[in-house]
Amino acid sequence: MKVLVTGGLGFIGSHTCVELLEANYEVVIVDNLSNSTIDVIDKIKAITNKTVSFYELDVCDEVELEKVFQKERPEAIIHFAAYKAVGESVEKPILYYENNLISTLKLCKMMQKYHVTKFVFSSSATVYGSPATLPIKEDFPLFTTNPYGTTKLMIEKILKDFVSSQKDISVIILRYFNPIGAHPSGLLGENPKGIPNNLMPYILKVADKELERLHIFGNDYDTKDGTGVRDYIHVVDLAKGHLCALEKTKKEPGIFYYNLGTGCGYSVLDLVKTFERVNGIKIPYQIDHRRPGDVASCYADSTKAYQELGWKAELGIEEMCKDAYHFLLESKR
Ligand code: UDP
């Protein structure tokens, strides 16, 4: 089966392409390189010993996108391409709404025109806002606190209407928790440009001595050690979840929602201490004020994904920390 992967050179997209190729899917990547680099294609090829088709284009560009559909005739789509920085989305909401919504609308149009019935969408746990109880289940109320999150929620709603209007379409919405880690080969990982917003990329810059110390945003939360608790999930586990989702699209039309997390909450200090221990390296840090918009704790109930997709996370926080550091060391070689 041929799968079109938008944003296939990004962090989660590239790991998913590897899993797809290893499971003998044909992969067509569309990516505009806005937050990725072209050399990721060679890394994917090196890991899998397989080739991919690549088109450098913006999914919002309907004319160019249609050429890809005409030529490649994909049978399924996994849609990663999106802007994803929460802070930036507050400063540039229109850019976020335009890019994230229009790209999805164009893909829906192409699905209708070229009879593509299988679609997997990258959503986020951010659609749950600040839930009243934990762990988070898929039927919890949906609420967003920033434009990035709102784009994800709006797209979920658009896809719901789209599915209702078509009889054969199967859409799987995957709500990711906190993906970290890297491919065990050390060839693929997350390496954001500039000062990272997210915890693990920041830890890596400190490990690399590019940044002096980590700033921990608050140690006065109602958590075991006062620092924020999140459900960190290894990116390879997350990538595998997309293959299980694709299998589901082959079985049943409709729209289905799944949390992809481990179900375990770890604090910022848990992650820092584990990183230090498994990699034998010190991560200096200081405690700062809380970051506006952060919740104390957030972790998933992923039972539904296990029951209906047969998916569950296998890798623990130690592997996440080891693989992330291994990627850093390999990328320096
Ligand atoms: N965090 C931190 N320092 C940083 C980045 C993040 O202390 O430089 C904390 C943040 O407050 C939260 C956790 O790490 O408790 C995860 O934050 P991240 O931005 O990685 O993901 P989020 O859950 O906010 O999407």
Coordinates of C-alpha atoms and ligand atoms in Angstrom, one line a residue:
M1 CA 0.0 0.0 0.0
K2 CA 1.2 3.5 -0.9
V3 CA 1.0 6.1 1.9
L4 CA 1.4 9.8 1.5
V5 CA 3.2 11.2 4.6
T6 CA 2.9 15.0 4.9
G7 CA 5.7 16.5 7.2
G8 CA 7.5 13.1 6.7
L9 CA 10.9 14.7 7.4
G10 CA 9.9 16.0 10.8
F11 CA 10.5 14.4 14.2
I12 CA 7.5 12.1 14.4
G13 CA 7.0 11.9 10.6
S14 CA 10.5 10.6 9.9
H15 CA 10.3 7.9 12.6
T16 CA 6.9 6.9 11.2
C17 CA 8.3 6.7 7.6
V18 CA 11.0 4.3 9.0
E19 CA 8.3 2.1 10.6
L20 CA 6.2 2.2 7.4
L21 CA 9.1 1.2 5.2
E22 CA 10.1 -1.6 7.6
A23 CA 6.5 -2.9 7.3
N24 CA 6.8 -2.8 3.5
Y25 CA 4.5 0.2 2.8
E26 CA 5.5 2.4 -0.1
V27 CA 6.1 5.9 1.2
V28 CA 5.7 9.2 -0.5
I29 CA 6.9 12.2 1.5
V30 CA 5.6 15.7 1.1
D31 CA 7.5 18.3 3.2
N32 CA 8.3 22.0 2.8
L33 CA 11.4 21.8 4.9
S34 CA 10.1 24.6 7.1
N35 CA 11.2 22.8 10.2
S36 CA 13.2 19.9 8.8
T37 CA 16.3 19.2 6.6
I38 CA 16.7 17.3 3.4
D39 CA 19.4 15.0 4.8
V40 CA 16.7 13.2 6.8
I41 CA 15.8 11.4 3.6
D42 CA 19.3 9.8 3.5
K43 CA 19.0 8.8 7.1
I44 CA 15.6 7.1 6.5
K45 CA 17.2 5.3 3.6
A46 CA 20.3 4.3 5.6
I47 CA 18.2 2.8 8.4
T48 CA 15.7 0.9 6.2
N49 CA 17.7 0.2 3.1
K50 CA 14.7 1.3 1.1
T51 CA 13.8 4.3 -1.0
V52 CA 11.0 6.9 -0.7
S53 CA 9.6 9.4 -3.1
F54 CA 10.0 13.0 -1.9
Y55 CA 8.3 16.2 -3.0
E56 CA 9.4 19.5 -1.6
L57 CA 6.2 21.4 -1.4
D58 CA 3.7 23.2 0.9
V59 CA 0.6 21.1 1.4
C60 CA -1.4 24.4 1.2
D61 CA -0.3 24.7 -2.4
E62 CA -3.3 22.9 -4.1
V63 CA -1.9 23.0 -7.6
E64 CA 1.4 21.3 -6.6
L65 CA -0.3 19.0 -4.2
E66 CA -2.7 17.8 -6.9
K67 CA 0.2 16.9 -9.1
V68 CA 1.5 14.6 -6.4
F69 CA -1.9 12.9 -6.1
Q70 CA -2.1 12.5 -9.9
K71 CA 1.3 11.0 -10.2
E72 CA 1.4 8.9 -7.0
R73 CA -2.2 7.9 -6.4
P74 CA -1.7 7.2 -2.7
E75 CA -4.2 5.0 -0.9
A76 CA -3.7 6.4 2.5
I77 CA -2.5 9.7 4.1
I78 CA -0.8 10.4 7.4
H79 CA -0.9 14.1 8.0
F80 CA 1.9 15.5 10.2
A81 CA 2.7 18.7 8.4
A82 CA 1.8 21.6 10.8
Y83 CA 3.1 24.4 12.8
K84 CA 3.5 23.3 16.4
A85 CA 5.1 25.9 18.7
V86 CA 2.6 27.0 21.3
G87 CA 4.2 30.4 22.1
E88 CA 4.6 31.3 18.4
S89 CA 0.9 30.4 17.8
V90 CA 0.0 33.1 20.4
E91 CA 2.1 35.7 18.6
K92 CA 1.0 34.6 15.1
P93 CA -2.4 33.0 15.3
I94 CA -3.5 33.8 11.8
L95 CA -0.4 32.1 10.4
Y96 CA -1.2 29.0 12.5
Y97 CA -4.9 28.9 11.5
E98 CA -4.0 29.5 7.9
N99 CA -1.3 26.8 7.6
N100 CA -2.8 24.1 9.8
L101 CA -6.4 24.4 8.6
I102 CA -5.8 25.1 4.9
S103 CA -3.4 22.2 4.6
T104 CA -5.9 19.8 6.0
L105 CA -8.7 21.2 3.9
K106 CA -6.7 20.7 0.7
L107 CA -5.9 17.1 1.7
C108 CA -9.6 16.5 2.3
K109 CA -10.4 17.9 -1.2
M110 CA -7.8 15.6 -2.7
M111 CA -9.2 12.6 -0.9
Q112 CA -12.6 13.2 -2.4
K113 CA -11.2 13.8 -5.9
Y114 CA -8.8 10.9 -5.9
H115 CA -10.9 8.5 -3.8
V116 CA -8.5 8.2 -0.9
T117 CA -10.4 6.7 2.0
K118 CA -7.8 6.3 4.8
F119 CA -6.5 9.2 6.8
V120 CA -4.5 9.4 10.0
F121 CA -4.2 12.8 11.8
S122 CA -1.6 14.0 14.3
S123 CA -3.6 15.6 17.1
S124 CA -2.4 16.4 20.6
A125 CA -3.3 16.0 24.2
T126 CA -3.5 19.8 24.2
V127 CA -7.1 19.4 23.1
Y128 CA -8.0 18.4 26.6
G129 CA -6.9 21.8 28.1
S130 CA -6.6 21.4 31.9
P131 CA -8.6 18.3 32.7
A132 CA -10.4 18.0 36.0
T133 CA -9.2 14.5 36.6
L134 CA -6.4 12.1 35.5
P135 CA -5.6 9.9 33.6
I136 CA -7.1 11.5 30.5
K137 CA -9.6 9.4 28.5
E138 CA -10.7 10.2 25.0
D139 CA -14.2 11.2 26.0
F140 CA -13.1 13.9 28.3
P141 CA -14.3 17.5 27.5
L142 CA -12.3 19.3 24.9
F143 CA -10.9 22.7 25.6
T144 CA -7.9 24.6 24.3
T145 CA -5.8 27.4 25.8
N146 CA -3.8 28.6 22.8
P147 CA -4.2 29.0 19.0
Y148 CA -2.0 25.9 18.3
G149 CA -4.3 23.7 20.3
T150 CA -7.3 25.3 18.7
T151 CA -6.1 24.5 15.3
K152 CA -5.9 20.8 16.3
L153 CA -9.4 20.9 17.8
M154 CA -10.8 22.7 14.8
I155 CA -9.3 20.1 12.5
E156 CA -10.7 17.3 14.5
K157 CA -14.2 18.9 14.1
I158 CA -13.6 19.5 10.3
L159 CA -12.7 15.8 9.9
K160 CA -15.7 14.7 11.8
D161 CA -18.0 16.6 9.4
F162 CA -16.0 15.3 6.5
V163 CA -16.4 11.7 7.6
S164 CA -20.2 12.2 8.2
S165 CA -20.6 13.5 4.6
Q166 CA -18.8 10.5 3.0
K167 CA -19.7 6.9 3.3
D168 CA -16.3 5.1 2.9
I169 CA -13.8 7.3 4.7
S170 CA -11.9 6.2 7.8
V171 CA -10.2 8.8 9.9
I172 CA -8.1 8.1 12.9
I173 CA -7.3 11.0 15.2
L174 CA -4.2 10.3 17.3
R175 CA -3.8 12.5 20.4
Y176 CA -0.1 12.5 21.3
F177 CA 1.2 13.1 24.8
N178 CA 4.9 14.2 25.1
P179 CA 7.0 12.5 22.4
I180 CA 10.7 12.4 23.2
G181 CA 13.6 10.0 22.5
A182 CA 15.1 9.3 19.1
H183 CA 15.7 6.4 16.7
P184 CA 18.1 3.8 18.3
S185 CA 20.4 4.1 15.3
G186 CA 21.2 7.7 16.4
L187 CA 20.4 8.9 12.9
L188 CA 16.9 10.5 13.5
G189 CA 15.9 12.7 16.4
E190 CA 14.7 16.1 17.4
N191 CA 17.0 19.0 16.8
P192 CA 15.0 22.3 16.8
K193 CA 16.5 25.5 15.5
G194 CA 17.2 28.2 18.1
I195 CA 16.4 28.0 21.8
P196 CA 14.0 25.0 22.4
N197 CA 10.6 25.4 24.0
N198 CA 10.3 21.7 25.0
L199 CA 12.0 20.0 27.8
M200 CA 14.0 17.2 26.2
P201 CA 15.5 19.4 23.4
Y202 CA 16.5 21.9 26.0
I203 CA 18.1 19.2 28.2
L204 CA 20.1 18.1 25.1
K205 CA 21.4 21.7 24.5
V206 CA 22.5 21.8 28.1
A207 CA 24.2 18.3 27.8
D208 CA 25.9 19.7 24.7
K209 CA 27.0 22.8 26.7
E210 CA 25.3 25.0 24.1
L211 CA 23.1 26.3 26.9
E212 CA 24.5 26.7 30.4
R213 CA 21.6 25.3 32.4
L214 CA 18.1 24.1 32.3
H215 CA 15.4 26.4 33.7
I216 CA 12.7 24.4 35.5
F217 CA 9.4 26.2 35.3
G218 CA 8.1 26.0 38.8
N219 CA 8.7 23.6 41.8
D220 CA 5.5 24.5 43.7
Y221 CA 3.0 22.4 41.8
D222 CA 0.9 19.9 43.6
T223 CA 3.0 17.0 42.3
K224 CA 5.4 14.6 44.0
D225 CA 8.4 17.0 43.9
G226 CA 6.6 20.2 42.9
T227 CA 7.7 20.1 39.2
G228 CA 5.3 19.5 36.3
V229 CA 4.3 15.9 35.5
R230 CA 3.9 14.7 31.9
D231 CA 3.4 11.5 30.0
Y232 CA 6.6 11.2 28.0
I233 CA 6.4 8.7 25.2
H234 CA 9.3 7.3 23.0
V235 CA 9.0 8.6 19.5
V236 CA 9.5 5.0 18.1
D237 CA 6.5 3.8 20.1
L238 CA 4.5 6.7 18.8
A239 CA 5.5 6.0 15.2
K240 CA 4.4 2.4 15.6
G241 CA 1.0 3.7 16.8
H242 CA 0.5 5.1 13.3
L243 CA 0.9 1.7 11.7
C244 CA -1.8 0.3 14.1
A245 CA -4.0 3.3 13.1
L246 CA -3.5 2.5 9.4
E247 CA -4.6 -1.1 10.0
K248 CA -7.7 0.2 11.7
T249 CA -8.5 2.4 8.6
K250 CA -8.5 -0.7 6.5
K251 CA -11.2 -2.3 8.6
E252 CA -13.9 0.3 9.3
P253 CA -15.2 3.6 8.0
G254 CA -15.9 6.3 10.5
I255 CA -13.8 8.6 12.8
F256 CA -12.0 7.2 15.8
Y257 CA -10.0 8.9 18.5
Y258 CA -7.0 7.5 20.5
N259 CA -4.7 8.7 23.2
L260 CA -1.1 7.7 22.5
G261 CA 0.8 7.9 25.8
T262 CA 2.4 5.5 28.3
G263 CA 0.0 6.2 31.1
C264 CA 2.9 7.0 33.4
G265 CA 3.5 10.5 34.6
Y266 CA 7.1 11.7 35.2
S267 CA 8.1 15.0 36.7
V268 CA 10.7 17.4 35.2
L269 CA 13.1 16.3 38.0
D270 CA 12.5 12.6 37.2
L271 CA 13.4 13.2 33.6
V272 CA 16.5 15.2 34.5
K273 CA 17.7 12.7 37.1
T274 CA 17.1 9.8 34.8
F275 CA 18.9 11.5 31.9
E276 CA 21.9 12.2 34.2
R277 CA 22.0 8.6 35.5
V278 CA 21.7 6.7 32.3
N279 CA 24.1 9.0 30.3
G280 CA 26.6 9.7 33.1
I281 CA 26.3 13.4 32.5
K282 CA 25.4 16.4 34.7
I283 CA 22.5 18.7 33.8
P284 CA 22.8 21.9 35.8
Y285 CA 19.5 23.5 36.4
Q286 CA 17.8 26.4 38.3
I287 CA 14.2 26.7 39.4
D288 CA 12.3 29.5 37.8
H289 CA 8.8 30.8 37.9
R290 CA 6.0 28.7 36.4
R291 CA 5.5 29.0 32.7
P292 CA 2.1 30.6 31.9
G293 CA -0.4 28.1 30.6
D294 CA 1.3 25.0 32.0
V295 CA -0.8 22.5 34.0
A296 CA 0.6 20.6 37.0
S297 CA 0.0 17.1 35.7
C298 CA -1.0 15.5 32.4
Y299 CA -1.0 11.8 31.6
A300 CA -3.0 9.5 29.4
D301 CA -5.3 6.5 29.8
S302 CA -4.3 4.7 26.6
T303 CA -6.5 1.6 27.2
K304 CA -8.7 2.4 24.2
A305 CA -5.7 2.3 21.9
Y306 CA -4.7 -1.1 23.3
Q307 CA -8.2 -2.5 23.1
E308 CA -9.0 -1.3 19.6
L309 CA -5.7 -0.8 17.9
G310 CA -3.6 -3.4 19.8
W311 CA -1.1 -0.7 20.5
K312 CA 0.8 0.0 23.7
A313 CA 4.0 1.8 24.5
E314 CA 6.9 -0.6 25.1
L315 CA 9.8 1.7 25.8
G316 CA 10.5 3.4 29.2
I317 CA 11.9 6.7 30.2
E318 CA 15.4 5.3 30.4
E319 CA 15.4 4.3 26.7
M320 CA 13.9 7.7 25.9
C321 CA 16.8 9.5 27.7
K322 CA 19.5 7.2 26.3
D323 CA 18.3 7.4 22.7
A324 CA 17.9 11.1 22.9
Y325 CA 21.5 11.5 24.1
H326 CA 22.8 9.0 21.6
F327 CA 21.2 11.0 18.8
L328 CA 23.0 14.1 20.1
L329 CA 26.4 12.4 20.1
E330 CA 25.8 10.9 16.7
S331 CA 24.8 14.2 15.2
K332 CA 28.2 15.7 16.3
R333 CA 30.2 13.0 14.5
Ligands
UDP1 N1 9.7 22.6 31.2 C1 10.7 23.1 32.0 N2 11.8 23.8 31.3 C2 11.8 23.9 30.0 C3 10.8 23.3 29.2 C4 9.8 22.7 29.8 O1 10.7 23.0 33.2 O2 12.8 24.6 29.5 C5 8.7 21.8 31.8 C6 7.3 22.3 31.6 O3 6.9 23.3 32.5 C7 6.4 21.1 31.7 C8 7.4 20.0 31.2 O4 8.7 20.5 31.3 O5 6.1 20.8 33.1 C9 7.1 19.6 29.7 O6 7.1 20.8 28.9 P1 7.2 20.7 27.4 O7 7.3 22.1 26.8 O8 8.3 19.8 26.9 O9 5.8 20.0 26.9 P2 4.3 20.4 27.2 O10 3.7 19.4 28.2 O11 4.3 21.8 27.8 O12 3.7 20.4 25.9

